[in-house]
Structure formats: structure tokens, C-alpha cells
Amino acid sequence: MPYGGINIIFSGDFAQLPPVFGSPLYSGTIGTQLMSQMSVQGQEAAIGKALWHQMTTVVILRKNMRQRTQTAEDAKLRTSLENMRYAACTPEDIKFLKSRITGRHLDQPKLSNKEFRNVSIITALNAQKDRINELGSV
């Protein structure tokens, strides 16, 4: 049985950000059938996609419970992410999102600030993630 007969719960907002490096789940070129000429990576991708397609129950949560109370900046972030989901960002959304990019300039947030100690941070590269984790563990 898939997953050894254990119930699995997947969570997340699958429409919020695109898959990293083209996930097999969304690929039109990867099927769910195994063929002898496939590479090991191709076989693993096909098995993974076949397993995913065996999910039988989907629960869609429609009310955001995480941000029931929010600051003005929380509201801007939420609106920007909702607009991003539908490829409908406004100039105000872009300006707000750009204001959250960390950097060395005086007007940019710094990862070393106390306010970022326990928050999720999105990075483009594993090397960046590793360095952030290293700094956090210090």
C-alpha cells in the first residue's frame, strides 16, 4: 500500500509559489507509468507522481485562520500574496514586496535584526539558506 497504509496529511498553499526547478507533479512530460529505458531519476519521478495521483481526499480551507488579527503590514503582505497567486500584482504590491528584500543599504531590512529571529525566510539558493541557518544556530 502507498505510504505503508499510514494516513498522510499534506498542507500548504500550492498556488502561492511555483514549484522549485519544475516539479514532476506539474510536468506534462513525466507520466505515471514505468518503462525499462527510464533513468533512475525518471523512475523516481514517475513513482512519485503516481503516488500523488492516488490521493483520494482533498480538503480545501477557505478561511485564513492564521491572520485573523493583523497589522497594516500584515494586510499588505496578505493582499500582495493573494494578488501574486492570480498574477494580478498592483504597483503598490510590487513596491511593498520590494521593501521586504533584505540588503546592505540603509533603507533595507537586515536579517540580523531581532524581528527576523523566528520568521520564515524565502531564499533562492541553498547556500543562502545554509548561511541563514548557520547564523541562526550561533
XYZ file of C-alpha atoms in Angstrom:
138
model
C 0.000 0.000 0.000
C 1.210 3.528 -0.677
C 2.896 5.068 2.359
C 2.659 1.725 4.188
C -1.048 2.189 4.915
C -0.356 5.254 7.070
C -2.563 8.338 6.698
C -0.580 11.301 5.418
C -1.608 14.949 5.655
C -0.068 17.404 3.197
C -0.573 21.078 3.804
C 0.363 24.286 2.147
C -0.731 26.751 -0.444
C 0.126 25.014 -3.695
C -0.842 28.049 -5.744
C 1.204 30.596 -3.800
C 4.627 29.979 -5.337
C 5.714 27.994 -8.392
C 7.383 24.614 -7.852
C 11.150 24.630 -7.410
C 13.014 23.588 -10.582
C 9.910 22.230 -12.334
C 8.347 19.608 -10.113
C 7.408 16.221 -11.670
C 3.894 16.704 -10.268
C 3.260 19.516 -12.725
C 5.228 18.149 -15.660
C 3.431 17.218 -18.842
C 6.386 15.087 -19.935
C 6.504 12.824 -16.875
C 3.879 10.132 -16.788
C 2.824 7.716 -14.090
C 3.972 4.580 -15.955
C 7.398 2.984 -15.527
C 9.346 1.963 -18.625
C 12.566 -0.034 -18.844
C 14.531 2.678 -20.693
C 13.908 5.276 -17.936
C 16.739 6.656 -15.844
C 16.616 6.148 -12.080
C 15.580 9.802 -11.700
C 12.821 9.314 -14.289
C 11.593 6.195 -12.484
C 11.533 8.022 -9.144
C 9.653 10.946 -10.693
C 7.064 8.605 -12.246
C 6.590 6.703 -8.977
C 6.227 9.955 -7.045
C 3.708 11.334 -9.499
C 1.728 8.068 -9.433
C 1.668 8.144 -5.621
C 0.486 11.743 -5.619
C -2.349 10.886 -8.001
C -3.568 8.234 -5.550
C -4.618 10.902 -3.036
C -8.345 10.399 -2.565
C -9.391 13.105 -0.118
C -8.790 16.805 -0.555
C -9.874 19.394 1.987
C -9.761 22.985 0.819
C -9.658 25.527 3.619
C -11.291 28.758 2.546
C -10.884 30.938 5.638
C -7.466 32.239 6.623
C -7.199 31.499 10.344
C -3.522 32.366 10.637
C -4.004 36.075 10.071
C -7.215 36.725 11.975
C -5.668 39.762 13.615
C -3.104 41.705 11.680
C -1.093 44.871 11.422
C -1.286 47.157 8.403
C 1.881 45.496 7.027
C 0.340 42.028 7.533
C -2.666 43.158 5.483
C -0.389 44.458 2.712
C 1.533 41.158 2.633
C -1.653 39.114 2.544
C -3.114 41.220 -0.270
C 0.166 41.082 -2.218
C 0.359 37.274 -1.915
C -3.282 36.879 -2.957
C -2.686 39.118 -5.973
C 0.531 37.235 -6.802
C -1.416 33.970 -6.745
C -3.579 35.233 -9.599
C -0.786 37.059 -11.475
C -2.511 40.354 -10.682
C 0.031 42.286 -8.585
C -0.524 46.027 -8.489
C 2.296 48.587 -8.482
C 1.614 49.002 -4.733
C 2.082 45.237 -4.231
C 5.409 45.292 -6.086
C 6.599 48.303 -4.091
C 5.655 46.632 -0.803
C 7.274 43.299 -1.715
C 10.465 45.054 -2.816
C 10.541 46.855 0.534
C 10.856 43.453 2.252
C 14.045 42.448 0.407
C 16.981 42.411 2.788
C 20.261 44.006 1.860
C 23.165 46.237 2.816
C 21.545 49.592 2.051
C 20.319 51.689 4.982
C 16.685 51.539 3.833
C 16.640 47.730 3.547
C 15.752 45.288 6.353
C 18.674 43.344 7.850
C 18.485 39.610 8.578
C 20.462 40.241 11.756
C 17.601 42.338 13.198
C 15.893 40.802 16.212
C 12.495 40.927 14.458
C 13.680 38.283 11.944
C 14.949 35.841 14.563
C 11.953 33.469 14.377
C 10.379 34.065 10.981
C 10.322 32.090 7.749
C 12.675 33.445 5.112
C 12.424 32.643 1.403
C 15.755 32.300 -0.402
C 16.661 31.439 -3.963
C 19.725 29.342 -3.213
C 20.521 26.553 -0.760
C 23.798 28.307 0.074
C 21.784 31.301 1.317
C 19.505 29.035 3.363
C 22.510 27.244 4.850
C 24.169 30.536 5.845
C 20.952 31.833 7.450
C 20.588 28.576 9.399
C 24.228 28.791 10.442
C 23.795 32.356 11.702
C 20.600 31.357 13.499
C 22.273 28.487 15.300
C 25.057 30.767 16.537
